[in-house]
Amino acid sequence: MHYGSKIRLDDQGIVVLGAGAGMGAETCRALAEVGAKLLCVDHDPALARKIAEEVGGHAVSEDVTSRTGMKTIFAMTTEIFGSSFKGLVDIVGMAYVQALQAFDDETFQAQMDIIFRHAFLAIQLGAPLIAQNGGGAMTFIGSGSGLRSVPGQTAYGTAKAALHHLVRCSSRDFASQGVRMNVIAPNYIRTPRLLAALGEDFWREADEAAPMKRAGTTEDIASVVLFLQSQLAAYVTGNILTLDGGANVVAALPTPDS
């Protein structure tokens, strides 16, 4: 057994949705380092081009919440990669943080689309292509908000919980065809966007909340994606893997006096 070779993804075509910045860009770097060929998808054409140039991949900008947009992405995938298309990593998602009663219909639907609908389209359109090519892996970024209640994130967390269950059920549907599907469920990750949006007081609290005493990084996400996409995870499917420095094992209960 040569375990080092199992991490390699040489010449495998992989689509990265949400590739342009933060977790997506770092994931692209990790996948390219082990030989993957990438289609870098982002809503911002400039960001898609920038990361594609950096990793030697292909850039595309489409609306991933649209069936037409996703059909275009997978048509390009087939044209570029052919039978070497072996995987997809989905890092698209943004939380609309507000009380549930503050949502209007349009904003609620937008939250569902950016979290759940595009993932449904990715599986419906992409998984059969991977199966047709002999199998591969699909990794989705979920959220700790889909596992527990977070203030202001009821709609977001509900959409993420639906994503988690979609992947669990779909993993069974496609397992016999050689397509593995898993979810990474992080808490707050130090992405450029969140670092700019949330102050240092918040990040000190986020660090303190994790038993490992630090919030996650984009490198933490990319490392686990790399494992799940590789043959090191050949028998891993249908899992929701928490990535939170141990925060998921901590009960929100008072400590009794000893």
mmCIF file of N, CA and C in Angstrom, residues 107-170:
data_model
loop_
_atom_site.group_PDB
_atom_site.id
_atom_site.type_symbol
_atom_site.label_atom_id
_atom_site.label_comp_id
_atom_site.label_asym_id
_atom_site.label_seq_id
_atom_site.Cartn_x
_atom_site.Cartn_y
_atom_site.Cartn_z
ATOM 1 N N THR A 107 -36.274 37.595 -0.317
ATOM 2 C CA THR A 107 -35.016 37.351 0.393
ATOM 3 C C THR A 107 -34.952 35.916 0.904
ATOM 4 N N PHE A 108 -36.064 35.402 1.397
ATOM 5 C CA PHE A 108 -36.088 34.015 1.859
ATOM 6 C C PHE A 108 -35.774 33.067 0.699
ATOM 7 N N GLN A 109 -36.367 33.313 -0.468
ATOM 8 C CA GLN A 109 -36.107 32.453 -1.616
ATOM 9 C C GLN A 109 -34.652 32.561 -2.055
ATOM 10 N N ALA A 110 -34.102 33.763 -1.999
ATOM 11 C CA ALA A 110 -32.692 33.941 -2.358
ATOM 12 C C ALA A 110 -31.788 33.148 -1.420
ATOM 13 N N GLN A 111 -32.121 33.126 -0.119
ATOM 14 C CA GLN A 111 -31.330 32.337 0.826
ATOM 15 C C GLN A 111 -31.416 30.850 0.513
ATOM 16 N N MET A 112 -32.600 30.367 0.194
ATOM 17 C CA MET A 112 -32.753 28.957 -0.164
ATOM 18 C C MET A 112 -31.999 28.627 -1.453
ATOM 19 N N ASP A 113 -32.033 29.532 -2.412
ATOM 20 C CA ASP A 113 -31.383 29.278 -3.703
ATOM 21 C C ASP A 113 -29.868 29.206 -3.566
ATOM 22 N N ILE A 114 -29.283 30.154 -2.825
ATOM 23 C CA ILE A 114 -27.829 30.230 -2.748
ATOM 24 C C ILE A 114 -27.249 29.107 -1.891
ATOM 25 N N ILE A 115 -28.063 28.504 -1.045
ATOM 26 C CA ILE A 115 -27.584 27.398 -0.215
ATOM 27 C C ILE A 115 -28.033 26.039 -0.746
ATOM 28 N N PHE A 116 -29.313 25.916 -1.063
ATOM 29 C CA PHE A 116 -29.873 24.593 -1.345
ATOM 30 C C PHE A 116 -30.105 24.319 -2.829
ATOM 31 N N ARG A 117 -30.765 25.241 -3.519
ATOM 32 C CA ARG A 117 -31.139 24.965 -4.912
ATOM 33 C C ARG A 117 -29.931 24.670 -5.793
ATOM 34 N N HIS A 118 -28.880 25.443 -5.655
ATOM 35 C CA HIS A 118 -27.731 25.225 -6.533
ATOM 36 C C HIS A 118 -27.076 23.868 -6.253
ATOM 37 N N ALA A 119 -27.112 23.419 -4.984
ATOM 38 C CA ALA A 119 -26.545 22.115 -4.655
ATOM 39 C C ALA A 119 -27.393 20.992 -5.262
ATOM 40 N N PHE A 120 -28.711 21.162 -5.212
ATOM 41 C CA PHE A 120 -29.604 20.214 -5.875
ATOM 42 C C PHE A 120 -29.267 20.105 -7.363
ATOM 43 N N LEU A 121 -29.083 21.246 -8.019
ATOM 44 C CA LEU A 121 -28.746 21.243 -9.448
ATOM 45 C C LEU A 121 -27.385 20.600 -9.687
ATOM 46 N N ALA A 122 -26.424 20.868 -8.802
ATOM 47 C CA ALA A 122 -25.090 20.291 -8.959
ATOM 48 C C ALA A 122 -25.140 18.775 -8.911
ATOM 49 N N ILE A 123 -25.924 18.248 -7.983
ATOM 50 C CA ILE A 123 -26.032 16.786 -7.878
ATOM 51 C C ILE A 123 -26.841 16.218 -9.037
ATOM 52 N N GLN A 124 -27.976 16.826 -9.317
ATOM 53 C CA GLN A 124 -28.844 16.298 -10.367
ATOM 54 C C GLN A 124 -28.142 16.265 -11.717
ATOM 55 N N LEU A 125 -27.388 17.313 -12.032
ATOM 56 C CA LEU A 125 -26.736 17.403 -13.333
ATOM 57 C C LEU A 125 -25.317 16.847 -13.339
ATOM 58 N N GLY A 126 -24.610 16.985 -12.213
ATOM 59 C CA GLY A 126 -23.208 16.600 -12.189
ATOM 60 C C GLY A 126 -22.932 15.159 -11.801
ATOM 61 N N ALA A 127 -23.686 14.622 -10.840
ATOM 62 C CA ALA A 127 -23.410 13.260 -10.367
ATOM 63 C C ALA A 127 -23.536 12.206 -11.468
ATOM 64 N N PRO A 128 -24.544 12.277 -12.347
ATOM 65 C CA PRO A 128 -24.606 11.275 -13.419
ATOM 66 C C PRO A 128 -23.406 11.330 -14.357
ATOM 67 N N LEU A 129 -22.849 12.514 -14.569
ATOM 68 C CA LEU A 129 -21.664 12.622 -15.423
ATOM 69 C C LEU A 129 -20.457 11.967 -14.767
ATOM 70 N N ILE A 130 -20.291 12.194 -13.465
ATOM 71 C CA ILE A 130 -19.185 11.552 -12.741
ATOM 72 C C ILE A 130 -19.361 10.045 -12.745
ATOM 73 N N ALA A 131 -20.597 9.576 -12.540
ATOM 74 C CA ALA A 131 -20.870 8.141 -12.585
ATOM 75 C C ALA A 131 -20.541 7.566 -13.955
ATOM 76 N N GLN A 132 -20.923 8.278 -14.984
ATOM 77 C CA GLN A 132 -20.667 7.846 -16.363
ATOM 78 C C GLN A 132 -19.171 7.702 -16.632
ATOM 79 N N ASN A 133 -18.365 8.502 -15.918
ATOM 80 C CA ASN A 133 -16.920 8.475 -16.109
ATOM 81 C C ASN A 133 -16.215 7.505 -15.181
ATOM 82 N N GLY A 134 -16.978 6.662 -14.504
ATOM 83 C CA GLY A 134 -16.377 5.633 -13.661
ATOM 84 C C GLY A 134 -16.337 5.945 -12.189
ATOM 85 N N GLY A 135 -16.927 7.083 -11.793
ATOM 86 C CA GLY A 135 -17.002 7.425 -10.377
ATOM 87 C C GLY A 135 -16.059 8.543 -9.993
ATOM 88 N N GLY A 136 -16.225 9.014 -8.762
ATOM 89 C CA GLY A 136 -15.424 10.111 -8.242
ATOM 90 C C GLY A 136 -16.048 10.618 -6.960
ATOM 91 N N ALA A 137 -15.803 11.893 -6.651
ATOM 92 C CA ALA A 137 -16.245 12.423 -5.364
ATOM 93 C C ALA A 137 -16.828 13.815 -5.507
ATOM 94 N N MET A 138 -17.809 14.102 -4.642
ATOM 95 C CA MET A 138 -18.416 15.427 -4.561
ATOM 96 C C MET A 138 -18.387 15.846 -3.099
ATOM 97 N N THR A 139 -17.850 17.026 -2.834
ATOM 98 C CA THR A 139 -17.756 17.541 -1.467
ATOM 99 C C THR A 139 -18.479 18.870 -1.391
ATOM 100 N N PHE A 140 -19.321 19.025 -0.378
ATOM 101 C CA PHE A 140 -20.136 20.224 -0.204
ATOM 102 C C PHE A 140 -19.789 20.881 1.128
ATOM 103 N N ILE A 141 -19.757 22.213 1.130
ATOM 104 C CA ILE A 141 -19.552 22.929 2.378
ATOM 105 C C ILE A 141 -20.904 23.229 2.999
ATOM 106 N N GLY A 142 -21.174 22.571 4.110
ATOM 107 C CA GLY A 142 -22.381 22.825 4.873
ATOM 108 C C GLY A 142 -22.085 23.835 5.963
ATOM 109 N N SER A 143 -22.640 23.618 7.143
ATOM 110 C CA SER A 143 -22.412 24.571 8.228
ATOM 111 C C SER A 143 -22.829 23.985 9.559
ATOM 112 N N GLY A 144 -22.126 24.391 10.609
ATOM 113 C CA GLY A 144 -22.584 24.063 11.948
ATOM 114 C C GLY A 144 -23.970 24.611 12.221
ATOM 115 N N SER A 145 -24.365 25.669 11.482
ATOM 116 C CA SER A 145 -25.710 26.227 11.639
ATOM 117 C C SER A 145 -26.787 25.269 11.165
ATOM 118 N N GLY A 146 -26.398 24.291 10.344
ATOM 119 C CA GLY A 146 -27.334 23.270 9.908
ATOM 120 C C GLY A 146 -27.470 22.126 10.891
ATOM 121 N N LEU A 147 -26.718 22.190 11.997
ATOM 122 C CA LEU A 147 -26.736 21.137 13.009
ATOM 123 C C LEU A 147 -27.282 21.621 14.348
ATOM 124 N N ARG A 148 -27.256 22.947 14.545
ATOM 125 C CA ARG A 148 -27.706 23.510 15.820
ATOM 126 C C ARG A 148 -28.242 24.916 15.586
ATOM 127 N N SER A 149 -28.865 25.482 16.589
ATOM 128 C CA SER A 149 -29.465 26.818 16.470
ATOM 129 C C SER A 149 -28.428 27.910 16.690
ATOM 130 N N VAL A 150 -28.345 28.838 15.727
ATOM 131 C CA VAL A 150 -27.450 29.996 15.835
ATOM 132 C C VAL A 150 -28.311 31.250 15.694
ATOM 133 N N PRO A 151 -28.226 32.198 16.618
ATOM 134 C CA PRO A 151 -29.057 33.398 16.542
ATOM 135 C C PRO A 151 -28.907 34.125 15.207
ATOM 136 N N GLY A 152 -30.051 34.500 14.630
ATOM 137 C CA GLY A 152 -30.057 35.225 13.375
ATOM 138 C C GLY A 152 -29.867 34.363 12.143
ATOM 139 N N GLN A 153 -29.690 33.053 12.332
ATOM 140 C CA GLN A 153 -29.397 32.179 11.200
ATOM 141 C C GLN A 153 -30.434 31.072 11.029
ATOM 142 N N THR A 154 -31.677 31.339 11.397
ATOM 143 C CA THR A 154 -32.716 30.314 11.271
ATOM 144 C C THR A 154 -32.927 29.907 9.817
ATOM 145 N N ALA A 155 -33.073 30.869 8.924
ATOM 146 C CA ALA A 155 -33.278 30.547 7.505
ATOM 147 C C ALA A 155 -32.030 29.904 6.911
ATOM 148 N N TYR A 156 -30.887 30.484 7.203
ATOM 149 C CA TYR A 156 -29.619 29.942 6.702
ATOM 150 C C TYR A 156 -29.391 28.524 7.217
ATOM 151 N N GLY A 157 -29.568 28.327 8.517
ATOM 152 C CA GLY A 157 -29.352 27.013 9.104
ATOM 153 C C GLY A 157 -30.322 25.974 8.569
ATOM 154 N N THR A 158 -31.569 26.389 8.332
ATOM 155 C CA THR A 158 -32.552 25.471 7.758
ATOM 156 C C THR A 158 -32.142 25.042 6.358
ATOM 157 N N ALA A 159 -31.663 25.993 5.560
ATOM 158 C CA ALA A 159 -31.197 25.669 4.207
ATOM 159 C C ALA A 159 -29.986 24.739 4.255
ATOM 160 N N LYS A 160 -29.070 24.987 5.196
ATOM 161 C CA LYS A 160 -27.898 24.120 5.318
ATOM 162 C C LYS A 160 -28.296 22.717 5.795
ATOM 163 N N ALA A 161 -29.260 22.639 6.708
ATOM 164 C CA ALA A 161 -29.731 21.320 7.155
ATOM 165 C C ALA A 161 -30.335 20.556 5.987
ATOM 166 N N ALA A 162 -31.078 21.257 5.129
ATOM 167 C CA ALA A 162 -31.627 20.618 3.933
ATOM 168 C C ALA A 162 -30.513 20.151 3.009
ATOM 169 N N LEU A 163 -29.472 20.972 2.857
ATOM 170 C CA LEU A 163 -28.312 20.567 2.056
ATOM 171 C C LEU A 163 -27.679 19.309 2.619
ATOM 172 N N HIS A 164 -27.473 19.282 3.935
ATOM 173 C CA HIS A 164 -26.886 18.091 4.570
ATOM 174 C C HIS A 164 -27.689 16.839 4.226
ATOM 175 N N HIS A 165 -29.009 16.928 4.362
ATOM 176 C CA HIS A 165 -29.828 15.739 4.134
ATOM 177 C C HIS A 165 -29.891 15.378 2.649
ATOM 178 N N LEU A 166 -29.881 16.373 1.788
ATOM 179 C CA LEU A 166 -29.813 16.116 0.353
ATOM 180 C C LEU A 166 -28.582 15.292 0.010
ATOM 181 N N VAL A 167 -27.449 15.669 0.565
ATOM 182 C CA VAL A 167 -26.210 14.950 0.280
ATOM 183 C C VAL A 167 -26.248 13.543 0.878
ATOM 184 N N ARG A 168 -26.749 13.421 2.100
ATOM 185 C CA ARG A 168 -26.851 12.082 2.711
ATOM 186 C C ARG A 168 -27.694 11.151 1.847
ATOM 187 N N CYS A 169 -28.867 11.616 1.444
ATOM 188 C CA CYS A 169 -29.760 10.768 0.641
ATOM 189 C C CYS A 169 -29.168 10.490 -0.741
ATOM 190 N N SER A 170 -28.594 11.508 -1.366
ATOM 191 C CA SER A 170 -28.026 11.330 -2.694
ATOM 192 C C SER A 170 -26.816 10.418 -2.668
#
